[in-house]
Amino acid sequence: MPVDLNARVTSLEKMDTFVDMARKIGFTGLAVSLPLGSPMIRTDSGVVILARIDLEGKKLDTLRKQVGHVRKQSVILSVPMRDTEISNWAAGDRRVDLLTLSEPTKDHVIRESTATLAAEAGIALEIPIAPLLASSGLDRSKILRVYRESVTTAMHAGMHIVLSSGATEPILMRAPSAMWFVGTLLGMDRRQSREAAYSVPDQIVAASEHKMRTESVSPGVEIVKEDG
């Protein structure tokens, strides 16, 4: 079922308008970076709200300490791609769900080494489409170039790709079918683009629920507790 993993809802007061739009355009879930009190909330309309945390910080040691704590609090755990050292660490830590191309500039394209690490760890590259909608002309062409370069690198490494809205207002949200089309503009074929808009986000949510139920000893090592 289609889930928008990156709705940038700015306040709880605006949540109802995003949920209503999500239902109208065909989403069954939204991931938001707001304190929800629970990792997952099912609304009366049937749309599921998922807690998302974007790890921010310039010091790798600080982020390493944060990830174990916030993993239990969020269904979606993302690390924005900025610093190469941090990106490479995140790409190898299986507790992370997404590497997000949050700044579509030539300085933030994903490197082959990072994409290879992420592919091995099952971490996806997230492409928010909001910057494309908010730009035009030469600026949009530059963003498309950055996105296409990162998408090509990720696909070559075998990395999964997620298309999300990154919408700060409900009107900027796009239906899964529309994001499917955007994916083809970024260099994906129809199957890859459809998976990026539909099945991969759903798979990430399912895998994240597993991560939340397990105790991580170190990246790639988990203690699974039996019920009861």
mmCIF file of N, CA and C in Angstrom, residues 13 41 50 86 90 129 132 148 210 218:
data_model
loop_
_atom_site.group_PDB
_atom_site.id
_atom_site.type_symbol
_atom_site.label_atom_id
_atom_site.label_comp_id
_atom_site.label_asym_id
_atom_site.label_seq_id
_atom_site.Cartn_x
_atom_site.Cartn_y
_atom_site.Cartn_z
ATOM 1 N N GLU A 13 -1.370 20.953 14.464
ATOM 2 C CA GLU A 13 -2.621 21.590 14.057
ATOM 3 C C GLU A 13 -2.895 21.396 12.565
ATOM 4 N N ILE A 41 0.235 5.886 14.556
ATOM 5 C CA ILE A 41 -1.131 6.247 14.936
ATOM 6 C C ILE A 41 -2.054 6.008 13.751
ATOM 7 N N LEU A 50 2.986 7.861 10.734
ATOM 8 C CA LEU A 50 4.208 7.210 11.205
ATOM 9 C C LEU A 50 5.198 8.258 11.709
ATOM 10 N N ILE A 86 29.811 11.069 7.652
ATOM 11 C CA ILE A 86 28.536 10.734 8.278
ATOM 12 C C ILE A 86 27.683 9.888 7.331
ATOM 13 N N ALA A 90 26.288 6.159 8.120
ATOM 14 C CA ALA A 90 24.861 5.849 8.067
ATOM 15 C C ALA A 90 24.573 4.744 7.058
ATOM 16 N N ILE A 129 10.480 15.061 -3.911
ATOM 17 C CA ILE A 129 10.212 15.753 -5.164
ATOM 18 C C ILE A 129 9.851 17.222 -4.972
ATOM 19 N N LEU A 132 11.694 19.999 -6.916
ATOM 20 C CA LEU A 132 11.349 20.095 -8.333
ATOM 21 C C LEU A 132 10.098 20.942 -8.544
ATOM 22 N N ARG A 148 19.266 12.852 -11.094
ATOM 23 C CA ARG A 148 19.554 11.785 -12.050
ATOM 24 C C ARG A 148 20.909 11.142 -11.783
ATOM 25 N N HIS A 210 10.154 -4.267 12.352
ATOM 26 C CA HIS A 210 10.991 -5.343 12.887
ATOM 27 C C HIS A 210 12.157 -4.763 13.694
ATOM 28 N N SER A 218 24.974 -4.218 17.872
ATOM 29 C CA SER A 218 25.846 -3.427 17.013
ATOM 30 C C SER A 218 25.261 -3.493 15.620
#
